[in-house]
Short mmCIF file of C-alpha atoms and ligand atoms in Angstrom, two decimals:
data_model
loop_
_atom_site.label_atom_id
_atom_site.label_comp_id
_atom_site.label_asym_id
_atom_site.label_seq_id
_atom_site.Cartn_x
_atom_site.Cartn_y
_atom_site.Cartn_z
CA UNK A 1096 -11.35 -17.91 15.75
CA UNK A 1097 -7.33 -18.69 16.87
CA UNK A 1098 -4.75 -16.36 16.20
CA UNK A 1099 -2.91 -16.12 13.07
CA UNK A 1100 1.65 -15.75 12.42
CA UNK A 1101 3.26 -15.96 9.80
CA UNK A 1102 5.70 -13.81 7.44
CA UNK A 1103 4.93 -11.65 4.00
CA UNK A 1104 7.36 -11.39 1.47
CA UNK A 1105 7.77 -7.72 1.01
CA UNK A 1106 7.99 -6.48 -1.90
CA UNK A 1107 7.41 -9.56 -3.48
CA UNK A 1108 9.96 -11.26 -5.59
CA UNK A 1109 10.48 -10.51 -8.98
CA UNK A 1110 11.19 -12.95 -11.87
CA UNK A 1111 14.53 -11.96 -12.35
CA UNK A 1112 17.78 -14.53 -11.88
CA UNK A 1113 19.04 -13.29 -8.82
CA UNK A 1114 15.19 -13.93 -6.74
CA UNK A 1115 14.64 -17.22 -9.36
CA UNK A 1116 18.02 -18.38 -7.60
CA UNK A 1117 17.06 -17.44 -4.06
CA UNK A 1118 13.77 -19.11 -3.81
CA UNK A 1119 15.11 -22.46 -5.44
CA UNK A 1120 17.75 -21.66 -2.68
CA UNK A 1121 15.32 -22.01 0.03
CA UNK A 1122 13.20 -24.34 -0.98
CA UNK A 1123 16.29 -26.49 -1.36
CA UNK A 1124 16.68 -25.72 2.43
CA UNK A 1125 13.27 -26.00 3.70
CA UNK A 1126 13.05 -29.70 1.55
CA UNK A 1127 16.84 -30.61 3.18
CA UNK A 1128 15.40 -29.56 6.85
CA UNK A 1129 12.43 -31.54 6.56
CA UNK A 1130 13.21 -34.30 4.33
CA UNK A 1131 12.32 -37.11 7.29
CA UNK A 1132 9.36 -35.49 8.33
CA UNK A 1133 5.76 -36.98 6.77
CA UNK A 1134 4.28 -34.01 6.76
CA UNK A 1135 5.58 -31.93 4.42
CA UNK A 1136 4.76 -33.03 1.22
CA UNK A 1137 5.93 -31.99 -2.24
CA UNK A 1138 2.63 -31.29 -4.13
CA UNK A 1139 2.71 -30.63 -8.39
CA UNK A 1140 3.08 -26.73 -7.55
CA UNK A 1141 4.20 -26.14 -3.61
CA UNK A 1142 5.56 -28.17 -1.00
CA UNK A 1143 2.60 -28.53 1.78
CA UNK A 1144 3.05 -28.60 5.46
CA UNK A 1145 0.18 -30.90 6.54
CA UNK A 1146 -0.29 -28.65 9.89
CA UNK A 1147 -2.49 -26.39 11.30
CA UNK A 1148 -4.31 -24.73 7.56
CA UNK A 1149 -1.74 -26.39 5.45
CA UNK A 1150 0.76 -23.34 4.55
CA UNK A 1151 2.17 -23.80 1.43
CA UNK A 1152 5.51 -22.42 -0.38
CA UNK A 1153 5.06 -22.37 -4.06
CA UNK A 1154 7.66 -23.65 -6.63
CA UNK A 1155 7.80 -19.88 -8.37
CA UNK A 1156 8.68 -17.45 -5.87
CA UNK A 1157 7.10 -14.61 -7.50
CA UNK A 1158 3.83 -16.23 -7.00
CA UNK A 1159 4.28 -15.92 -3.13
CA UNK A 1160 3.43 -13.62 -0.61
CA UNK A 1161 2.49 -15.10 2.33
CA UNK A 1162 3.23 -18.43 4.79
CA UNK A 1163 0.75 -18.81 7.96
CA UNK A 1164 -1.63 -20.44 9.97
CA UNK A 1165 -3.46 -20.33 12.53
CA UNK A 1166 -1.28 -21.15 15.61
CA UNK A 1167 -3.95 -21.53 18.37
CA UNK A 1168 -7.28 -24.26 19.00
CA UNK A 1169 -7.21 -27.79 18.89
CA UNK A 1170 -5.75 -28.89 15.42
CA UNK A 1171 -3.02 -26.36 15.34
CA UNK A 1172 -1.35 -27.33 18.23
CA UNK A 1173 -1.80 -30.90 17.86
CA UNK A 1174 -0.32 -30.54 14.30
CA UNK A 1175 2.71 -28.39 15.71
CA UNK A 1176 2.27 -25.58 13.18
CA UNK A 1177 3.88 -22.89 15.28
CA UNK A 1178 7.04 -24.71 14.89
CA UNK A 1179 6.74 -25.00 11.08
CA UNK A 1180 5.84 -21.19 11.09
CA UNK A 1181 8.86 -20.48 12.90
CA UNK A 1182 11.67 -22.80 11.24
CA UNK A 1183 10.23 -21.43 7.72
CA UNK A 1184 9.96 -18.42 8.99
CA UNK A 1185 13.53 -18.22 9.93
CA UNK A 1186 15.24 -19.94 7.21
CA UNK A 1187 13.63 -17.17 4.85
CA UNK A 1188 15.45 -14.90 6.65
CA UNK A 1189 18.43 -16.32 6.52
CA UNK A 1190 17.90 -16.12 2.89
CA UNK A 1191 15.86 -13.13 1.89
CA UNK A 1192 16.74 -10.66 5.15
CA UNK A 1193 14.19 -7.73 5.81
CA UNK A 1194 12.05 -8.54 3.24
CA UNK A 1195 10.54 -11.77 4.93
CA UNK A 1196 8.49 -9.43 7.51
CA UNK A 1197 7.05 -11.82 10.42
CA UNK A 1198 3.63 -11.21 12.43
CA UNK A 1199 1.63 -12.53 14.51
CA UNK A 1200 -2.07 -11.61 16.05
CA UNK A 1201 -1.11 -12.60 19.42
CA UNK A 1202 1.22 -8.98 19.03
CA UNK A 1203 -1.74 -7.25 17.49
CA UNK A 1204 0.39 -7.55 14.17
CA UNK A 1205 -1.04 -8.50 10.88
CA UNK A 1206 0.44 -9.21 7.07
CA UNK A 1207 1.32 -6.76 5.39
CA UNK A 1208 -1.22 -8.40 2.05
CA UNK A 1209 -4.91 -8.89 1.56
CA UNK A 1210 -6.18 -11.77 1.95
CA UNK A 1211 -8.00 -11.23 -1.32
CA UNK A 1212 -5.08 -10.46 -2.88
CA UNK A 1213 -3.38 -13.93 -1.19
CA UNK A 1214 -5.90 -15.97 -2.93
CA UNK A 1215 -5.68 -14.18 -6.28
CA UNK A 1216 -2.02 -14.94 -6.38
CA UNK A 1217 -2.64 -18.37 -5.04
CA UNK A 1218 -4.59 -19.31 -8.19
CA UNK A 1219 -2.04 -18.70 -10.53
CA UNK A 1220 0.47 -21.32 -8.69
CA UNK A 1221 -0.43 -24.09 -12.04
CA UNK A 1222 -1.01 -21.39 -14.17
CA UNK A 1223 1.92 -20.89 -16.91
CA UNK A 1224 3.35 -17.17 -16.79
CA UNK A 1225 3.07 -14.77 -19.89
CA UNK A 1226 6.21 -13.86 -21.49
CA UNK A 1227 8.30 -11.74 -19.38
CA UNK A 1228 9.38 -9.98 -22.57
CA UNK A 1229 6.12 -9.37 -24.24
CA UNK A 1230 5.21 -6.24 -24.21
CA UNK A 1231 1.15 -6.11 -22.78
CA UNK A 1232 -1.65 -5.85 -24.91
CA UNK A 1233 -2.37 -2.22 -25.85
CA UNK A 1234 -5.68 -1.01 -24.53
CA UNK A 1235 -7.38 -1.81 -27.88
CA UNK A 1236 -6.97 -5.08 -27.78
CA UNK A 1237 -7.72 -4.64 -24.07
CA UNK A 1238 -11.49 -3.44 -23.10
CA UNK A 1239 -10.34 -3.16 -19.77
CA UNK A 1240 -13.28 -6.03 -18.25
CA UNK A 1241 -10.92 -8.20 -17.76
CA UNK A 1242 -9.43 -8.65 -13.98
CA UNK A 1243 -6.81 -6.01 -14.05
CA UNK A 1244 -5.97 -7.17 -11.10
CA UNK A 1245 -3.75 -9.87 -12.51
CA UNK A 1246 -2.20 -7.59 -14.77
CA UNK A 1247 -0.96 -5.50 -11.66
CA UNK A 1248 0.73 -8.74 -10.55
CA UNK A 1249 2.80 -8.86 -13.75
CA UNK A 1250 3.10 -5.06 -14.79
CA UNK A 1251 4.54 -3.77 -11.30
CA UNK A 1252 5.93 -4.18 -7.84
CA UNK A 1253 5.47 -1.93 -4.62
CA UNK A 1254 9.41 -1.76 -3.29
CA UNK A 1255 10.43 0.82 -0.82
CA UNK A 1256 12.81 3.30 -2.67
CA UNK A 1257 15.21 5.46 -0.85
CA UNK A 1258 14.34 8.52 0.18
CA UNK A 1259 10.74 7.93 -1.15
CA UNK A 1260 8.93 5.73 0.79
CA UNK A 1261 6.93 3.23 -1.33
CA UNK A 1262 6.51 3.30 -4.94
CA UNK A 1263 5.40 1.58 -8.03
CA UNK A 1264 8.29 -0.55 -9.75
CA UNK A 1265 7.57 -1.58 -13.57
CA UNK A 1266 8.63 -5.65 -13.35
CA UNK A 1267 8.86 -5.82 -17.55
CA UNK A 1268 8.70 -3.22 -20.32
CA UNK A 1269 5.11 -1.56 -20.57
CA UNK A 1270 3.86 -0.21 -23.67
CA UNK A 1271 2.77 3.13 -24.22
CA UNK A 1272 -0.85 3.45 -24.07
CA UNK A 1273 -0.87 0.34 -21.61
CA UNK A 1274 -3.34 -0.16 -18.68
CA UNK A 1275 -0.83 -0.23 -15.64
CA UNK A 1276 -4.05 -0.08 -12.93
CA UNK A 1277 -7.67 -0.28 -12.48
CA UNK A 1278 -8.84 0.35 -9.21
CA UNK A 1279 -12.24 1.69 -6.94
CA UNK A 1280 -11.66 3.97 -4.11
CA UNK A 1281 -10.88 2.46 -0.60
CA UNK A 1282 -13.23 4.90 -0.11
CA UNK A 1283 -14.64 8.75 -0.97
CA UNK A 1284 -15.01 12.06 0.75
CA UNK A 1285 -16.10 15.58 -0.01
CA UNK A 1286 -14.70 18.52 0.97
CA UNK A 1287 -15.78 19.74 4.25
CA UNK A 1288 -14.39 21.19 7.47
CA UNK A 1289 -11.55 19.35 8.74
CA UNK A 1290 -12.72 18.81 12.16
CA UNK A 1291 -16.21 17.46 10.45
CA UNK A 1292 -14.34 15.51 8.12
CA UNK A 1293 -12.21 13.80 10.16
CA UNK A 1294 -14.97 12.14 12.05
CA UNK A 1295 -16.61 11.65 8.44
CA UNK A 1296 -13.56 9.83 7.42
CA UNK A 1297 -13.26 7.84 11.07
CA UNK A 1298 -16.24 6.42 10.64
CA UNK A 1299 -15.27 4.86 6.84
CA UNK A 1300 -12.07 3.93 8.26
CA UNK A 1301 -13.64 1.92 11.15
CA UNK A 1302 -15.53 0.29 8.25
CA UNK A 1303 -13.10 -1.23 6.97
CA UNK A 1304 -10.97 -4.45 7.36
CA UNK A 1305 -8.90 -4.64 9.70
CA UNK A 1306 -6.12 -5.33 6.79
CA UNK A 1307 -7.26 -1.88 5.12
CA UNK A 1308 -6.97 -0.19 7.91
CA UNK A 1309 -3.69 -0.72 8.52
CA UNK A 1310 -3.18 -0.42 4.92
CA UNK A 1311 -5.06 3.46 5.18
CA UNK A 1312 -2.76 4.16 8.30
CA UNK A 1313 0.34 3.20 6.39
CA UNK A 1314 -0.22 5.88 3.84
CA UNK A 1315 1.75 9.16 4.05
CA UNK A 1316 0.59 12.04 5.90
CA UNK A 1317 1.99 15.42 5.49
CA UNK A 1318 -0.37 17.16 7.88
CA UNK A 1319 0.50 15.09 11.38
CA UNK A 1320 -1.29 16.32 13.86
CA UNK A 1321 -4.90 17.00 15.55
CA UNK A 1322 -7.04 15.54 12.58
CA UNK A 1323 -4.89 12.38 11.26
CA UNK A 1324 -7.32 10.80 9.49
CA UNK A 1325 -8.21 14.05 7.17
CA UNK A 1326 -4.12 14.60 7.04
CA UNK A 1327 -3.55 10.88 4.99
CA UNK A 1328 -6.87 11.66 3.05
CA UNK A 1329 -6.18 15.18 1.87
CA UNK A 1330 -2.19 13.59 1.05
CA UNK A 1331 -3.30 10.97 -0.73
CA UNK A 1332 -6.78 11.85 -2.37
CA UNK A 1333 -7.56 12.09 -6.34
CA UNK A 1334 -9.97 13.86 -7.52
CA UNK A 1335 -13.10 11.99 -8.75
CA UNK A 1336 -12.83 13.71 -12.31
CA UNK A 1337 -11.26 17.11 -13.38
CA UNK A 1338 -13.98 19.46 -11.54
CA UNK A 1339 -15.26 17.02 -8.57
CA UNK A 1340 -15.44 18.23 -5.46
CA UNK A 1341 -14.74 14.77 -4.71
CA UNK A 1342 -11.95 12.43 -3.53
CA UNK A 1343 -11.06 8.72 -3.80
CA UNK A 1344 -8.08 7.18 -1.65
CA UNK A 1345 -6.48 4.15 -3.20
CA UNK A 1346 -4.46 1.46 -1.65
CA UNK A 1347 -2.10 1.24 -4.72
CA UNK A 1348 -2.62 4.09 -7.18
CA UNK A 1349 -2.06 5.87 -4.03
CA UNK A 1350 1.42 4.39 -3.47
CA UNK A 1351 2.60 5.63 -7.38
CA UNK A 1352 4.82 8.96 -6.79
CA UNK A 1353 5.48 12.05 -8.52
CA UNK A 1354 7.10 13.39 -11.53
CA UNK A 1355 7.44 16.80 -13.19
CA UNK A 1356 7.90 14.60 -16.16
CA UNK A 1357 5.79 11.29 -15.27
CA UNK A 1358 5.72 8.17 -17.50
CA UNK A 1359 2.00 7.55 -16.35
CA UNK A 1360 -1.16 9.72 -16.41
CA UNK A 1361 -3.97 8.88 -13.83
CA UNK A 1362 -7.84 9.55 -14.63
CA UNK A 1363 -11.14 9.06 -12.97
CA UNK A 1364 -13.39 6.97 -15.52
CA UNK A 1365 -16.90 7.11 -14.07
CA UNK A 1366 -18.85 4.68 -15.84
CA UNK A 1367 -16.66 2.11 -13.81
CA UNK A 1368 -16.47 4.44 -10.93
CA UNK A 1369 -12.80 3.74 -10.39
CA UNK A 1370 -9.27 5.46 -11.14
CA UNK A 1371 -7.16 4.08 -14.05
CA UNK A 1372 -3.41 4.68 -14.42
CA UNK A 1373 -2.14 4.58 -18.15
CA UNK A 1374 1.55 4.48 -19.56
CA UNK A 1375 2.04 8.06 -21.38
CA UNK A 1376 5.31 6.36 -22.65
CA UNK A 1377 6.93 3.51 -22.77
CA UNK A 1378 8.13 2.53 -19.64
CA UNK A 1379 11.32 0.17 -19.20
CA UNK A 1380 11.58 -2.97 -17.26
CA UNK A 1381 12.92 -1.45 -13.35
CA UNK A 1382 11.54 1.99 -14.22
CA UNK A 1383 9.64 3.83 -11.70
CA UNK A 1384 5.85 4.61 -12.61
CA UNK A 1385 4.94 8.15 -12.24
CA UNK A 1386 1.79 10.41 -12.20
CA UNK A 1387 1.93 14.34 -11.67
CA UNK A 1388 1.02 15.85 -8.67
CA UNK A 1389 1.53 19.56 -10.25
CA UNK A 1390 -0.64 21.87 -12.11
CA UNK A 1391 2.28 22.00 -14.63
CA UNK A 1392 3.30 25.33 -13.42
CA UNK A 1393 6.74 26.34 -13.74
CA UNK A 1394 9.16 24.96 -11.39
CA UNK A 1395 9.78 27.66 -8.38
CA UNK A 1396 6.27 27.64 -8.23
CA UNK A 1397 5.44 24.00 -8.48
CA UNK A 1398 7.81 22.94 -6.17
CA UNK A 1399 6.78 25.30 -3.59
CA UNK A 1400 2.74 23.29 -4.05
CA UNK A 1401 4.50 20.00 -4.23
CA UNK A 1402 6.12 21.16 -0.69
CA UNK A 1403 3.41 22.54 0.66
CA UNK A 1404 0.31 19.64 -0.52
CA UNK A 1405 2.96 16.88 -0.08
CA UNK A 1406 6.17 17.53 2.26
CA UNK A 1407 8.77 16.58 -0.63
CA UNK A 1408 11.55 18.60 -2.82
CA UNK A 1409 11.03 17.57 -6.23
CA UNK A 1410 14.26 15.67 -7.74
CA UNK A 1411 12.70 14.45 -10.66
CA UNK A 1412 14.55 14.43 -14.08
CA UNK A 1413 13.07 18.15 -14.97
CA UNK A 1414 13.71 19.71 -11.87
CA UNK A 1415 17.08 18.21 -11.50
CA UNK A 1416 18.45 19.69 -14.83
CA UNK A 1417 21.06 22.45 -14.94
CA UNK A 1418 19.21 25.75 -14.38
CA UNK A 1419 19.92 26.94 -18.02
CA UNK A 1420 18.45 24.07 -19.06
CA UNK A 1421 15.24 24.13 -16.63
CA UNK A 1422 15.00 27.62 -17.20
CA UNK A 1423 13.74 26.58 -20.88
CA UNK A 1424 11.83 24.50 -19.65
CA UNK A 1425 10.06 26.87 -17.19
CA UNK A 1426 10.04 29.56 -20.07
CA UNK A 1427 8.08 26.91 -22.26
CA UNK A 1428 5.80 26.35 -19.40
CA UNK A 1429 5.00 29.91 -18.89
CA UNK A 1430 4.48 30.36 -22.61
CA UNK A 1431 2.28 27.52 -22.65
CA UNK A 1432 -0.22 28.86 -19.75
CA UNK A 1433 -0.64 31.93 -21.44
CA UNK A 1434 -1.70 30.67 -25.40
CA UNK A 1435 -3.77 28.27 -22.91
CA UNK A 1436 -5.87 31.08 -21.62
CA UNK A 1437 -5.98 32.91 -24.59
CA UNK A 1438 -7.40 29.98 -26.55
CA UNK A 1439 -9.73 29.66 -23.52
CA UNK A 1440 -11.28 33.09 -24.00
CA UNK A 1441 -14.58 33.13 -25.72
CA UNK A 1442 -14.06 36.24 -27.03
CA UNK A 1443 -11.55 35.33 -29.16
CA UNK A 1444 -12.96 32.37 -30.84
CA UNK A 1445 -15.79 34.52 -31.46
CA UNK A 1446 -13.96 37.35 -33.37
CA UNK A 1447 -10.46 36.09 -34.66
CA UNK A 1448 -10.95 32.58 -34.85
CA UNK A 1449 -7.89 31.66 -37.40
CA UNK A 1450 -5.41 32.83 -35.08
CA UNK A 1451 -7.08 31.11 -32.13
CA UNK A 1452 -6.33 27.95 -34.31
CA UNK A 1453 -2.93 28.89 -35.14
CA UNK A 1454 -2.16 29.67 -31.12
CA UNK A 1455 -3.59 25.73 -30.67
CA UNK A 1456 -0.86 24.88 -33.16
CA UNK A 1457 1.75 26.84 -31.03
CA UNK A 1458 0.37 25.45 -28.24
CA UNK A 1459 0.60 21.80 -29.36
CA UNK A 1460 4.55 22.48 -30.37
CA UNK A 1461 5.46 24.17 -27.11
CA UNK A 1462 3.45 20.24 -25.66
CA UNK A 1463 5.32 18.12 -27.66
CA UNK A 1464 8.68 20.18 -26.93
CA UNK A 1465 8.37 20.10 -23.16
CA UNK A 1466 6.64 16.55 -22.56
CA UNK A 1467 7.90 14.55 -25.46
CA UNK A 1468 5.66 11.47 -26.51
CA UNK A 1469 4.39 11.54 -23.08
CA UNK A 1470 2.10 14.53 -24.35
CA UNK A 1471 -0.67 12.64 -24.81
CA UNK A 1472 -3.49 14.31 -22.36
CA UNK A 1473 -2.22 17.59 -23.46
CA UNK A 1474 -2.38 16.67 -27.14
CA UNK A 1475 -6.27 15.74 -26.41
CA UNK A 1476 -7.36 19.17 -24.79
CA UNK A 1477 -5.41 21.16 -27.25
CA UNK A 1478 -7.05 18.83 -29.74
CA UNK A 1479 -10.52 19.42 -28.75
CA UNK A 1480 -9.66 23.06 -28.21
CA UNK A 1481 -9.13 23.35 -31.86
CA UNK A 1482 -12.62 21.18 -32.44
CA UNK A 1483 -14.61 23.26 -30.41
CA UNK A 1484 -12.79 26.53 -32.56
CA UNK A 1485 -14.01 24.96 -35.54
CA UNK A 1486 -17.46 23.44 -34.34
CA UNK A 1487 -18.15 27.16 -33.49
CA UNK A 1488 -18.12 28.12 -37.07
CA UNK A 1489 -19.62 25.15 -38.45
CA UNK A 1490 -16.49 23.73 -39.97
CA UNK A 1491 -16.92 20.18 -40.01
CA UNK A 1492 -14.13 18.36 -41.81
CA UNK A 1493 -11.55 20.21 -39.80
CA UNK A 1494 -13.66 19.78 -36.62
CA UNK A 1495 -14.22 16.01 -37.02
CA UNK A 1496 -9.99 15.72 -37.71
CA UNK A 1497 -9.08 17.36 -34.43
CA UNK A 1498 -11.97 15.23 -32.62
CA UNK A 1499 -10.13 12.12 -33.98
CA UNK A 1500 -6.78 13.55 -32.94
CA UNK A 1501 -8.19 13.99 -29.53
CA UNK A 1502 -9.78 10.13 -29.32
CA UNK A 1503 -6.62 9.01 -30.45
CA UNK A 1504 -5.01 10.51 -27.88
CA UNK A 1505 -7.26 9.92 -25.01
CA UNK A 1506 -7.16 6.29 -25.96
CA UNK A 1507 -3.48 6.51 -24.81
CA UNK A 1508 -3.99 7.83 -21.51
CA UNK A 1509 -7.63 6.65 -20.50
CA UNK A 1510 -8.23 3.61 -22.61
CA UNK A 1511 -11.23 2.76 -25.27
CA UNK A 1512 -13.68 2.03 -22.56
CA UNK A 1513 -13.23 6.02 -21.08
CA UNK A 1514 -16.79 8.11 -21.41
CA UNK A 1515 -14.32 11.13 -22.57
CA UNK A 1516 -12.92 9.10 -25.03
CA UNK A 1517 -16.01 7.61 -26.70
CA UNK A 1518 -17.47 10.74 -26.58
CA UNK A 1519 -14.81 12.37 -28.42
CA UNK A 1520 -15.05 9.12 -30.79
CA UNK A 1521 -19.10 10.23 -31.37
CA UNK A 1522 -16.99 13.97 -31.78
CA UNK A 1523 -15.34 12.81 -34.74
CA UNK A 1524 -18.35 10.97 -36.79
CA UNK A 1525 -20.98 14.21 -35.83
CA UNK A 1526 -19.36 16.93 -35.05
CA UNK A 1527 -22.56 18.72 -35.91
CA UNK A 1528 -23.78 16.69 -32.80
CA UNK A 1529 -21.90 19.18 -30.74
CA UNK A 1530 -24.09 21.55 -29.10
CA UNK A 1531 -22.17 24.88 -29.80
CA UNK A 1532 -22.35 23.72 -33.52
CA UNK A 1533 -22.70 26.90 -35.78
CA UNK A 1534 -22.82 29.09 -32.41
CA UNK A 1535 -20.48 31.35 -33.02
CA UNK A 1536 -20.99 31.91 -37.13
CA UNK A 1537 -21.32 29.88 -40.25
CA UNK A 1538 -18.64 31.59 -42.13
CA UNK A 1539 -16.47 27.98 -42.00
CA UNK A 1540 -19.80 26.01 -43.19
CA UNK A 1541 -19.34 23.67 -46.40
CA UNK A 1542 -15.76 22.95 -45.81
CA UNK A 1543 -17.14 18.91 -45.41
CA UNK A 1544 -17.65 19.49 -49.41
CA UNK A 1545 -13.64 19.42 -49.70
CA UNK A 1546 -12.13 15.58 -48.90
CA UNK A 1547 -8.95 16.33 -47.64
CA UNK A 1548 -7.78 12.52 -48.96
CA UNK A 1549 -5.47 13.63 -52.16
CA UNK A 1550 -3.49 15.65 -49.97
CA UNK A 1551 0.43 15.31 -48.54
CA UNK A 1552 0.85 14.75 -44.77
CA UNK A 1553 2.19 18.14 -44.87
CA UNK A 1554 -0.60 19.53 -47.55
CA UNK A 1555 -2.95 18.33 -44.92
CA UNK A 1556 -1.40 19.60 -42.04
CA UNK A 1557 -1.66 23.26 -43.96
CA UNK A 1558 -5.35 22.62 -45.07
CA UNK A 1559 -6.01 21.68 -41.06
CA UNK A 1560 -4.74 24.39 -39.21
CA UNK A 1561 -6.13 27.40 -42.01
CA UNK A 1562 -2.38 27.99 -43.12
CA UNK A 1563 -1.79 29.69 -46.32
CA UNK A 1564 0.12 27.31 -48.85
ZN1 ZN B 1711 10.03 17.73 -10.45
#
């Protein structure tokens, strides 16, 4: 078997000028050091070290992430790769400091990658690079088959942020609507007793690599203690859709912190049976990429969950505003839990329907006040909120409008390929498919005799929401 060493670049580098200069740096070094010695070879895309399993440097340093060998059996000490490992090893640090993070088996220490991953990167060392400015395709033009896992490569970087722990780093400027991550669990669990669960989730651990373990262990627990393993996996799990009892645990999506205001929005789509991560905004080059943790309460009371489920005081952009100002914003928040419910109450859609649809309109004001353009998933419920107001008494023009409202914006935060979003897409060309169609009363029927297509944006807007002109 022999033992592997070696060092991972941690986080990797990025294409900016600074790492660009760095890495031409130390190849410089590594091909002054060794310029005598047969061995190391320049090849069309790395220098080689004909030792040992032939570790490589590429020319483009943010195509590397690891240099190592095996350092024990026959070939690898006749070669002399150990001493390659080491001289490398050391002139990266010279060069790069703490990020070049050395291991070695014979210490019971391993990289810090996959080895999947490693080869994955490893491929692209002839391939040209995109654009760094180009913004990515937007998930229309992007069915989400392809391997997402090379997009990760050029959409983001893990770095270690102060105060944070890990987190997810945007390396160029990600459109809204953009498919940041696509990833299947590490693994699952449902919710049980802890002391049940933690030898339920021992047992999936010890399936694992040896690489993903470490990986799982590296994760954050807030609950430290008698049942680790349940501690990281209640931290860190997402719920495997809205109402699933559920959980996945993710290796990266896992790593992507919280904001009261996030830039991303995370969702389980099953037909793929993994979690994707969408851009609710744009999202700058350097930017942190952020889900929400919170139920959106207001913020005494989701900061005391985000304590309590997570072991961190919220300093995101919201709750770091001057408490005038976050006292709107908790005010809004407040005001928009409570036309929430109301809307929710079947009681009401049965018997004053109109203003149930003018409280959606509130509703979607109050959203677009508090979260901007990153709205998007709230835009969608409030959407089908007011389709399922209108389905009820057989309105379909109106109906099949708010059902495209709410595709369009599910699009944005789950993709095309999401089962909510085509199903809101079959919404919007048969409403009447919808099974509380007519359920409630027919007194909104024939309305699909009236086109709405001669009308003003804002003639439309009043025809939509039942407004008197
Ligand atoms: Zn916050």
């Amino acid at each position: 078997m022999g033992i592997d060493e070696g060092f991972d670049m941690i986080p990797p580098l990025s294409r900016e000028a600074k790492d660009v200069k760095d890495w031409e740096n130390f190849l410089d070094c590594v091909r002054t050091f060794y310029k005598d010695d047969p061995k190391v070879e320049t090849n069309s895309h790395s220098i080689g070290f004909n030792a040992g399993e032939y570790p490589e440097l590429p020319f483009e340093g943010h195509k590397f992430l690891r240099f190592s060998s095996k350092i024990s059996g026959r070939i690898a000490s006749d070669t002399g790769v150990e001493n390659y490992i080491n001289m490398v090893t050391s002139m990266a640090k010279i060069i790069f400091g703490p990020r070049v993070q050395h291991w070695s088996e014979a210490f019971d220490q391993y990289g810090h990658y996959g080895w999947e991953e490693i080869h994955r990167v490893r491929e692209t060392w002839d391939k040209p690079d995109e654009p760094m400015s180009t913004a990515p395709d937007p998930p229309a033009a992007e069915p989400g088959q392809q391997s997402a896992q090379d997009k990760h490569l050029k959409l983001f970087e893990v770095q270690q942020l102060p105060g944070k722990g890990r987190g997810l780093i945007a390396l160029c400027d990600i459109a809204k609507g953009t498919r940041i991550v696509r990833e299947k669990p590490l693994f699952t669990i449902d919710s049980m007793p802890p002391a049940q669960l933690d030898k339920v989730i021992a047992a999936k651990v010890k399936a694992l690599s040896k690489e993903e373990q470490r990986q799982f262990l590296a994760l954050h627990n807030n609950s430290p203690g008698k049942h680790a393993f349940t501690g990281i996996a209640k931290t860190n799990c997402l719920p495997c859709g809205s109402d699933s009892t559920t959980g996945g645990i993710y290796l990266t999506i896992c790593l992507i912190n919280h904001s009261c205001l996030p830039n991303a929005h995370n969702n389980w789509n099953e037909d793929y049976e993994e979690e994707t991560i969408h851009a609710t905004k744009p999202i700058k080059a350097g930017e942190e990429i952020t889900i929400d943790y919170s139920k959106a309460d207001p913020s005494h009371i989701r900061q005391q969950q985000l304590r309590n489920s997570f072991g961190f005081d919220c300093q995101c952009t919201l709750c770091s505003l001057p408490p005038q100002q976050l006292k709107l914003s908790d005010d809004r928040r407040v005001q928009i839990q409570r036309l929430d419910d109301g809307i929710g109450d079947p009681m009401g859609m049965l018997s004053r329907p109109g203003a149930c649809l003018a409280d959606c309109l509130s509703l979607l004001k109050l959203l677009e006040e508090e979260y901007g353009e990153a709205a998007s998933i709230f835009v969608a419920r409030a959407c089908y909120d007011a389709f399922q107001i209108s389905v009820a008494h057989s309105d379909r023009s109106r109906a099949s409008a708010f059902a495209e409202r709410a595709y369009k914006a599910r699009i944005i935060c789950e993709g095309e390929d999401s089962p909510a979003t085509q199903r809101m897409k079959r919404l919007m060309e048969n409403p009447a498919s919808h099974r509380n169609f007519g359920a409630c009363s027919k007194k909104w029927k024939g309305s699909d005799k009236f086109l709405p297509s001669s009308l003003s944006a804002d003639e439309f807007e009043s025809w939509l929401w039942r407004r008197a002109t």
